Coordinates of C-alpha atoms and ligand atoms in Angstrom, one line a residue:
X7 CA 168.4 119.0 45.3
X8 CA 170.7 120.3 42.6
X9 CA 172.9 121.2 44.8
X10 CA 173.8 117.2 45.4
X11 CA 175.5 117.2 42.1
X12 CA 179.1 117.9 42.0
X13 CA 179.5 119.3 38.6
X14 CA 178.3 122.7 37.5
X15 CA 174.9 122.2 35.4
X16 CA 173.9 123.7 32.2
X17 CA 170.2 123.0 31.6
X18 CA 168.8 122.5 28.2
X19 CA 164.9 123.7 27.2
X20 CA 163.4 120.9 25.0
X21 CA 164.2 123.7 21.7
X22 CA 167.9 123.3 22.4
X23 CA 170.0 119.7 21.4
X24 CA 173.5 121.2 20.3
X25 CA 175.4 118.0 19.8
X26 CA 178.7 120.0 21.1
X27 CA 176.9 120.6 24.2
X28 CA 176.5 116.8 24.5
X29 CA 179.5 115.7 24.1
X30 CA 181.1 117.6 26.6
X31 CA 178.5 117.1 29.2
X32 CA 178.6 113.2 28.5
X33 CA 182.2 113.0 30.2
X34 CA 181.0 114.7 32.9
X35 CA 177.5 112.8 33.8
X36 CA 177.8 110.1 36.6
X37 CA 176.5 107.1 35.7
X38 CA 175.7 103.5 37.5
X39 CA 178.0 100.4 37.1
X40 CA 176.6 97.4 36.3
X41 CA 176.1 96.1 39.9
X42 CA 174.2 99.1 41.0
X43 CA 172.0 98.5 37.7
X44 CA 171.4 94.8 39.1
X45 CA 170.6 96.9 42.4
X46 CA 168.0 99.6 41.2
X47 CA 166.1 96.7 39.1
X48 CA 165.3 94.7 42.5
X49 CA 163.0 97.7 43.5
X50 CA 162.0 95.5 47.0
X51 CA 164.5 93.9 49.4
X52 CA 163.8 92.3 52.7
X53 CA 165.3 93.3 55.7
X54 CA 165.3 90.5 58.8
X55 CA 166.0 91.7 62.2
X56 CA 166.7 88.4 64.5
X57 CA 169.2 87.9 67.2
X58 CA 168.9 87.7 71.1
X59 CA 166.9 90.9 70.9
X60 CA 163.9 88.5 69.8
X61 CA 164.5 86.3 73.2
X62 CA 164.9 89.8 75.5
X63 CA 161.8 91.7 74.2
X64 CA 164.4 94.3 73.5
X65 CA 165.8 96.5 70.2
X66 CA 169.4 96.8 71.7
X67 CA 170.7 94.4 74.1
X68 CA 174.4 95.7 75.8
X69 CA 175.4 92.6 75.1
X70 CA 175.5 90.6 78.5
X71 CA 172.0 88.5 77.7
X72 CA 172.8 84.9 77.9
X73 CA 173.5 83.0 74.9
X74 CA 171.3 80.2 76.6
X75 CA 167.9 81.8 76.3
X76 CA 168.6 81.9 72.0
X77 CA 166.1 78.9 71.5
X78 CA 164.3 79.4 68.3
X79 CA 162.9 75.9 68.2
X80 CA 160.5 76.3 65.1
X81 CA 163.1 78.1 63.0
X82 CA 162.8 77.8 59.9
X83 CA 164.7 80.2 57.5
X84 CA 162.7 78.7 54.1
X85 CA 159.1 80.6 55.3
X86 CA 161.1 83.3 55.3
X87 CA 162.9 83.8 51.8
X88 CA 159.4 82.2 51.2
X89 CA 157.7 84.8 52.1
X90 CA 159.7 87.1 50.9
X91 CA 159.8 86.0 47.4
X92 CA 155.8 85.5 47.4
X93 CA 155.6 88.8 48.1
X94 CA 157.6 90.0 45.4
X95 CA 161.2 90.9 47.3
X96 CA 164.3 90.0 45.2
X97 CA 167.1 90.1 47.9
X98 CA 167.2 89.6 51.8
X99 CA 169.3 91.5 54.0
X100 CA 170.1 89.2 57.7
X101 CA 171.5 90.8 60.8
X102 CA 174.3 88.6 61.0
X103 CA 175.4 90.7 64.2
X104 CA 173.9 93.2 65.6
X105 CA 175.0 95.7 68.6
X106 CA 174.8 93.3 71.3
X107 CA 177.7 91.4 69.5
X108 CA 175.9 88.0 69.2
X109 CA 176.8 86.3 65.9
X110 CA 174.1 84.4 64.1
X111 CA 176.6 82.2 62.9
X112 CA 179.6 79.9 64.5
X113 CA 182.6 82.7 64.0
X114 CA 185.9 81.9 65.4
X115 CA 186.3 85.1 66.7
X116 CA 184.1 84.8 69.7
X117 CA 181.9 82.6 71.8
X118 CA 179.1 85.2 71.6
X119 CA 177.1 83.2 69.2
X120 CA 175.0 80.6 68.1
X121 CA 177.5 77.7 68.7
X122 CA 177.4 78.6 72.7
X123 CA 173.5 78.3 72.5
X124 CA 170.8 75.3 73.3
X125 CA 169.6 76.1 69.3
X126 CA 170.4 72.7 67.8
X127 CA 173.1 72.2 70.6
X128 CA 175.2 74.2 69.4
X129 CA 175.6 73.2 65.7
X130 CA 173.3 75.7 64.1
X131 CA 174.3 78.5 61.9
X132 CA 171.5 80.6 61.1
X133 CA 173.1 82.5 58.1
X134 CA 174.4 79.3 56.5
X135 CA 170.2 78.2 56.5
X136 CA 168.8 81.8 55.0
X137 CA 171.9 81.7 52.2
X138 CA 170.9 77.9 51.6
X139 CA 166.9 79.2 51.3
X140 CA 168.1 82.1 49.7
X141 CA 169.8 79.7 46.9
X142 CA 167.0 77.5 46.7
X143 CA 164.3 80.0 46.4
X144 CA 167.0 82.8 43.7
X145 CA 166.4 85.6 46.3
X146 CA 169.7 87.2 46.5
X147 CA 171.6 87.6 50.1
X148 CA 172.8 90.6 51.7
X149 CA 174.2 90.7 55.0
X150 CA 174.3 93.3 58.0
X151 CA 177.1 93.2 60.5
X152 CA 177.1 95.8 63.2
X153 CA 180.5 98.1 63.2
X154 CA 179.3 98.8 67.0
X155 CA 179.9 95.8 69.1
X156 CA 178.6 96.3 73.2
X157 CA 179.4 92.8 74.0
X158 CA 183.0 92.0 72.9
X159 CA 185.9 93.4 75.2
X160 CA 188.2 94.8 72.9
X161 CA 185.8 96.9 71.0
X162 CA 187.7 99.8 73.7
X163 CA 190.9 99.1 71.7
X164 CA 190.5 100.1 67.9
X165 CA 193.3 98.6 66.5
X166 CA 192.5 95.4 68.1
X167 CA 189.0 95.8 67.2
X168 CA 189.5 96.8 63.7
X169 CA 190.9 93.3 63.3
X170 CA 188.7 91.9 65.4
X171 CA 186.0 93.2 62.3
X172 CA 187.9 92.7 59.6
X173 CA 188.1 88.8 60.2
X174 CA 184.1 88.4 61.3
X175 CA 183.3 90.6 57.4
X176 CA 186.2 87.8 55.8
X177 CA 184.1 85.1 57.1
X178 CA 180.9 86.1 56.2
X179 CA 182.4 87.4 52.4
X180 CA 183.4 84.0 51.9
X181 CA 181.9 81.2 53.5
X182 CA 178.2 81.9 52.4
X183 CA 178.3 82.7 48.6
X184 CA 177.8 85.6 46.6
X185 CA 176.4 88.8 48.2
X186 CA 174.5 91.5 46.9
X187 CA 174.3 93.9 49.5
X188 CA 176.7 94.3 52.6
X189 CA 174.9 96.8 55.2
X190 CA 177.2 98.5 57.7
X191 CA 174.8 100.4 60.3
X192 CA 176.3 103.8 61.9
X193 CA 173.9 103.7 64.5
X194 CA 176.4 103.6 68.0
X195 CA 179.4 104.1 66.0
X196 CA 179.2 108.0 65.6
X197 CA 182.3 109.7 65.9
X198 CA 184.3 106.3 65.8
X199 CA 186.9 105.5 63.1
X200 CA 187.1 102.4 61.7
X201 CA 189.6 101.1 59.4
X202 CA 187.8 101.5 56.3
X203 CA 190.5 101.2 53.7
X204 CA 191.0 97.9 54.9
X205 CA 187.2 96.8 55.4
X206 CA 186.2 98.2 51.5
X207 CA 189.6 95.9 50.6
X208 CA 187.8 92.9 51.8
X209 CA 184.7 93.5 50.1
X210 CA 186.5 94.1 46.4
X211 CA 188.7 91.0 47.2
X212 CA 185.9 88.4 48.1
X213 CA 182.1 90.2 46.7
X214 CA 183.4 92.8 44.6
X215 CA 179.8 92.8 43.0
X216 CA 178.0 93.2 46.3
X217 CA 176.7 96.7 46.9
X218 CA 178.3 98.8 50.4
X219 CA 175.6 100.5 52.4
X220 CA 176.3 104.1 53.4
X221 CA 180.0 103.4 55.3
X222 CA 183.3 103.5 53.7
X223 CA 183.5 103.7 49.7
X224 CA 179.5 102.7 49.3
X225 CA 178.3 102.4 46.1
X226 CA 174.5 102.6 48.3
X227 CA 173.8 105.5 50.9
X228 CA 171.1 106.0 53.5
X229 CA 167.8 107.9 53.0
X230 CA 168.4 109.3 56.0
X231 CA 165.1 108.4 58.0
X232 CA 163.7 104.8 58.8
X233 CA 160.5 105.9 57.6
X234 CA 160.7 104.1 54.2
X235 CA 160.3 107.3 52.2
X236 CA 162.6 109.3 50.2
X237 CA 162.0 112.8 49.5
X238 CA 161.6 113.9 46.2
X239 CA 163.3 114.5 44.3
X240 CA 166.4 112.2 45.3
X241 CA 168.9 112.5 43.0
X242 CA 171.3 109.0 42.4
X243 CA 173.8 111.5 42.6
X244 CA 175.6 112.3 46.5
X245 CA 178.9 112.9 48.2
X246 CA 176.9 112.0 51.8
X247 CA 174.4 110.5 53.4
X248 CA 173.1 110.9 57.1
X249 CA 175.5 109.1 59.6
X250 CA 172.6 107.3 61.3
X251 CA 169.3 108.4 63.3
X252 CA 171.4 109.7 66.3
X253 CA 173.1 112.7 64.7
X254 CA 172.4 114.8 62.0
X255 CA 176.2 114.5 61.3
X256 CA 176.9 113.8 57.3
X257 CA 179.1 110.9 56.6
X258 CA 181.4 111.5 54.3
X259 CA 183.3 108.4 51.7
X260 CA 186.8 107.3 50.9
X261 CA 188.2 109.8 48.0
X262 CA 187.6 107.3 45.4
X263 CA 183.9 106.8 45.6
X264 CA 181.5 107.2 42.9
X265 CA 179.0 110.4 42.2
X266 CA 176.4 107.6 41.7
X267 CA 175.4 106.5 45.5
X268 CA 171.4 105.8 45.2
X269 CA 169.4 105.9 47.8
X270 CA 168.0 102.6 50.2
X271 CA 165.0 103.5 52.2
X272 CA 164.8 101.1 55.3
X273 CA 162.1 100.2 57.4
X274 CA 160.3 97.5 60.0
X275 CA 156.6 96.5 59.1
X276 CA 155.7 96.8 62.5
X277 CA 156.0 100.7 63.8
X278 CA 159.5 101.8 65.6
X279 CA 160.1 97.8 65.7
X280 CA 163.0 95.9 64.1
X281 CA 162.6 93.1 66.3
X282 CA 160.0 91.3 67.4
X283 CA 158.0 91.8 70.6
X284 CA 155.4 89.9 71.9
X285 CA 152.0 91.6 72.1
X286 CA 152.7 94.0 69.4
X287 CA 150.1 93.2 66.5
X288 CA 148.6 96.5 67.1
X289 CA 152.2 97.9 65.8
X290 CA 151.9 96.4 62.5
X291 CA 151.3 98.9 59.9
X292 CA 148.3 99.1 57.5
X293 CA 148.1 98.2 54.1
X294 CA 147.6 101.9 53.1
X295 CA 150.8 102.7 55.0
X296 CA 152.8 100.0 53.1
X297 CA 151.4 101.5 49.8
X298 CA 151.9 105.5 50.7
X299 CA 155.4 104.4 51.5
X300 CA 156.1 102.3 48.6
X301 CA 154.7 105.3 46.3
X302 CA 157.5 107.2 48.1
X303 CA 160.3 105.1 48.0
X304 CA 160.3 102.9 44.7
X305 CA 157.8 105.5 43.0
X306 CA 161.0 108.0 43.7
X307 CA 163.2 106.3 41.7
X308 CA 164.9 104.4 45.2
X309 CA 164.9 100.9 46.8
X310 CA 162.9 100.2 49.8
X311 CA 163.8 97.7 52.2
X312 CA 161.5 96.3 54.1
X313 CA 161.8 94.8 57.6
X314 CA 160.2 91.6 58.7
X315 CA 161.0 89.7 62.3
X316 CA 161.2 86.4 62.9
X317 CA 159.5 86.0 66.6
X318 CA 160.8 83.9 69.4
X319 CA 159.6 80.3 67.7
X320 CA 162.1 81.7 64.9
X321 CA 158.7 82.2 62.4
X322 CA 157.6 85.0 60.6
X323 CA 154.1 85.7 62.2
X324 CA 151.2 84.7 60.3
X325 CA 150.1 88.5 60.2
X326 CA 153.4 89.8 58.9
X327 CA 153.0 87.4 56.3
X328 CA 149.9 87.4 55.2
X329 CA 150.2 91.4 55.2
X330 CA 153.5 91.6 53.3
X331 CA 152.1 89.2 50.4
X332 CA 148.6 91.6 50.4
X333 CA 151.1 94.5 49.7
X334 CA 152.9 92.6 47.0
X335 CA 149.9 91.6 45.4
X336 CA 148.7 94.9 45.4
X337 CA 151.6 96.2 43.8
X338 CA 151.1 93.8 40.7
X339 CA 147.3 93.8 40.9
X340 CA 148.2 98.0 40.2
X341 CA 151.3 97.8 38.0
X342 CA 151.5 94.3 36.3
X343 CA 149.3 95.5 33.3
X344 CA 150.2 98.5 31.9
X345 CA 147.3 100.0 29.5
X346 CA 149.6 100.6 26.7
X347 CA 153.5 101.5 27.4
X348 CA 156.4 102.6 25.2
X349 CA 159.9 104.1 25.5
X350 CA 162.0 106.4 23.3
X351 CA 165.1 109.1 22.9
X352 CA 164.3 112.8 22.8
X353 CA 162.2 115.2 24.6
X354 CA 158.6 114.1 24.1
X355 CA 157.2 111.2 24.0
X356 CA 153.3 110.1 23.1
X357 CA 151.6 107.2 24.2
X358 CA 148.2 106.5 22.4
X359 CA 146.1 103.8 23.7
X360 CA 143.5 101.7 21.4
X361 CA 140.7 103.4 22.8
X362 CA 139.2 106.0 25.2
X363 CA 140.2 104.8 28.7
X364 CA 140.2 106.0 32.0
X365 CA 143.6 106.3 33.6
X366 CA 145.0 107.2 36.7
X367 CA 148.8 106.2 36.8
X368 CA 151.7 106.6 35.2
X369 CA 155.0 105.1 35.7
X370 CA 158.2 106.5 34.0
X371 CA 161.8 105.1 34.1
X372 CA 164.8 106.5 32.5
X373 CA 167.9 104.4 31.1
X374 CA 169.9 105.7 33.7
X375 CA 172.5 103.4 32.5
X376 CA 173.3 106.3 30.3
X377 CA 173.3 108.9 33.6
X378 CA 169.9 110.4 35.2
X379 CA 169.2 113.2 32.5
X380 CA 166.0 114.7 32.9
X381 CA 165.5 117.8 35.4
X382 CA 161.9 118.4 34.6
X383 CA 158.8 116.9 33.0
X384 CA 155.3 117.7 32.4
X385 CA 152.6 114.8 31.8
X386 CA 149.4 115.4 29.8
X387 CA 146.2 114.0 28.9
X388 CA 144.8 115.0 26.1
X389 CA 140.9 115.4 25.9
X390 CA 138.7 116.7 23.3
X391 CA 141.9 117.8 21.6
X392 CA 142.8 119.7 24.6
X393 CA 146.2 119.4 26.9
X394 CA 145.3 118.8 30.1
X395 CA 148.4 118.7 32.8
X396 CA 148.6 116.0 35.5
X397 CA 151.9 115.9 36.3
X398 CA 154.9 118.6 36.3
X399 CA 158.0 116.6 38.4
X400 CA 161.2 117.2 38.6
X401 CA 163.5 113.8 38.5
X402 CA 162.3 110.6 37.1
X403 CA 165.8 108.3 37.2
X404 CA 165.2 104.5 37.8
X405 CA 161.4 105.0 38.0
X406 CA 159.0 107.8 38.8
X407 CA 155.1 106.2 40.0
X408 CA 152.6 109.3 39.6
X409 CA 149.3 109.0 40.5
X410 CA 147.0 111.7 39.3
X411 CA 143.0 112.0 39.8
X412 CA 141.4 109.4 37.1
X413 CA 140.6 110.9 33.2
X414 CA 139.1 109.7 30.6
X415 CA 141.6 109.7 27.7
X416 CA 142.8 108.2 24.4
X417 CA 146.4 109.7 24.6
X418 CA 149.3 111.2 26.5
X419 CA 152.3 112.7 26.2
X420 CA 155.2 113.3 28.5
X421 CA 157.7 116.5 27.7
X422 CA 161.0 117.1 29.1
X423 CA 161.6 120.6 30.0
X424 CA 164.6 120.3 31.6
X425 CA 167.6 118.2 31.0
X426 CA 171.2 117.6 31.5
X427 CA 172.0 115.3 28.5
X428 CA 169.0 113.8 25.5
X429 CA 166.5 112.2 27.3
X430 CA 166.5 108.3 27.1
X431 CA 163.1 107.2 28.6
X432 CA 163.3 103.4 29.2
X433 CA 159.5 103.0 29.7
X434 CA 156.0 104.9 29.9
X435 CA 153.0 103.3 30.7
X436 CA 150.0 104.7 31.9
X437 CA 147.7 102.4 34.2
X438 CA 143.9 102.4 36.0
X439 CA 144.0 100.6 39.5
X440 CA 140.3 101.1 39.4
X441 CA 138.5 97.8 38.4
X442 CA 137.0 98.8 35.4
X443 CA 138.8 101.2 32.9
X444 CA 136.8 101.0 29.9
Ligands
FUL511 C1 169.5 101.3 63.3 C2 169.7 100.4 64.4 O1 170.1 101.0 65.6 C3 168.4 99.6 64.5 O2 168.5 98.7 65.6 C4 168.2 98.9 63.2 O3 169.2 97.9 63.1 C5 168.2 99.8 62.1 C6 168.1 99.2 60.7 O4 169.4 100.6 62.1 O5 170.4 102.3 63.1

């Protein structure tokens, strides 16, 4: 809402561009770096919940299951970033640890991990195989590791922890390539301190272009739900986010971090389920619900992540997968090929296509590079030289998917009533997902 903006706001009507007025506000605008550009461009990112959890029929282990029963003797971390990039997905996010402590890769700093299992005896290292797949396949990497440890002993003792952290993170930030995305998880850590000076050090010093999720000085926050689906609208714009789903506490960041903290909306592909459970086909969600919730996070002007579980052979399941790549297909089946598009500076903007068509989206994305400027917009149709409104929203930012009841028209036009600084609209394209729009 406005009020997640941190600077008092003068609006402008579409009749008023003083230039003074500009350049004042222009200092004053939050804008994205470069890296969070990168970021909001990747629109879909793959989340991949694996661990002992998948061996336990469990979604938090306390951390005493026995590193013996981690026998994932299919695993193959290729079908996944496979998978992933059929579908569409430019970056992977791996639970490197999660809460039960076990490490997915051979750390020094504990036993807990792969190295202690039967997997390979002992000689695996399952983040080493996604980065090489991730690599191979020009997905990008992102890593999670769990603040909240439940199996290792001095997680009692913060100092002791703290370093205990900070050398797990300096392994992962530097023996596995560049990262885009480092996802700390406040989920059993509310009300803890941890010492994040210290940790956001680490992450300038050896990925200083990977984005920080929600914790410390991010430069990504939370939605706030693990429902996929932001409200609208959701400003880029935010001093907090939503500590996790246990609290409605609101985190609040280091003193130097930016106004510009967009928003990553997380969720598993099968209902309530990060990991994977045996018998639970019935959980995975329906291709309508992966499109409603897609409409609401990347059709908000966010980033959805989506979560996929390798199961107990260490495979994606054949229904996952051959759901997730009917979703991305859909996607470009709808959006691919745009009827006619444009872009342009100012306050109203026409789009005229070679003929009468029948349309029924529109997608619009500003060059937030420059700041997210517009407040307000109306969308019209016209027909037999009349006006007709289909859309009047409020933020449009990285991209704004509408979906309005199909007309038959041979032109649009999209007005900014309300704005911060001159509208800069990157791209407007109107679209029919019906098969025939002639
Ligand atoms: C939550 C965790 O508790 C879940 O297990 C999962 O990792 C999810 C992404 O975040 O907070």
């Amino acid at each position: 809402m406005l009020g997640e903006l941190d600077y008092p706001i003068t609006y402008h009507t579409n009749k008023q561009i003083e230039s003074e007025w500009f350049t004042m506000n222009k200092s004053i605008l939050a804008k994205p770096t470069e890296q969070q550009l990168r970021w909001h461009d990747m629109e879909l990112g793959m989340f991949c919940h694996f661990g002992m959890n998948t061996f336990c029929n469990q979604e938090w282990g306390i951390g005493n299951d026995s590193p013996e029963i981690f026998n994932p003797t299919e695993l193959d971390a290729r079908q996944w970033v496979r998978t992933a990039k059929r579908a569409g997905f430019k970056y992977f996010i791996l639970t490197a640890k999660h809460h039960d402590g076990f490490c997915l890769w051979p750390t020094k700093t504990t036993d807990y991990s792969v190295k202690s299992s039967p997997w390979k005896n002992g000689q695996g290292d399952v983040v080493r195989e996604v980065a090489d797949a991730c690599r191979e396949e020009g997905i990008a990497l992102g890593l999670y590791l769990s603040p909240w440890d439940r199996h290792e002993p001095c997680y009692a003792d913060k100092e002791a922890y703290d370093d205990f952290y900070a050398e797990q993170l300096t392994e992962l930030l530097t023996q596995y390539g560049p990262l885009i995305e480092v996802w700390f998880d406040g989920a059993g850590s509310e009300g803890r301190e941890y010492d994040w000076p210290r940790i956001m050090g680490l992450v300038k010093q050896h990925q200083p272009d990977a984005m920080v999720f929600n914790m410390g000085q991010p430069t990504i926050r939370w939605v706030g739900n693990e429902d996929g689906v932001a409200p609208y609208p959701c400003w880029n714009t935010s001093s907090e986010a939503r500590a996790s789903m246990f609290t409605s506490d609101m985190l609040t960041w280091l003193p130097e971090t930016s106004n510009w903290v967009p928003a990553e909306c997380d969720v598993p592909i099968r209902t309530h389920h990060w990991f994977w459970h045996p018998n639970d086909e019935d959980s995975l969600r329906s291709l309508d619900n992966l499109l409603d919730i897609y409409y609401r996070s990347v059709g908000h002007g966010t980033v959805l992540l989506l979560n996929i579980s390798p199961d107990d052979r260490g495979l994606f399941p054949d229904i996952d997968v051959e759901r997730v790549i009917e979703f991305g297909d859909e996607i470009s089946r709808r959006f691919d090929h745009p009827i006619a598009q444009t872009s342009g500076d100012g306050t109203e903007l026409t789009l005229s296509l070679p003929y009468e068509f029948l349309v029924d989206h529109a997608i619009v994305m500003e060059q937030i590079s420059q700041g997210e400027r517009v407040h307000e917009y109306v969308l019209e149709a016209a027909q037999d030289g009349v006006w007709i409104e289909l859309v009047h929203g409020t933020a449009i930012g990285h991209k704004k998917i509408d979906a309005f009841p199909a007309i038959r028209t041979q032109q649009l036009r999209l007005t900014v009533t309300k704005y911060v600084d001159l509208p800069l609209i990157r791209f407007f394209a109107v679209y029919c997902t019906e098969i025939d729009s002639r």
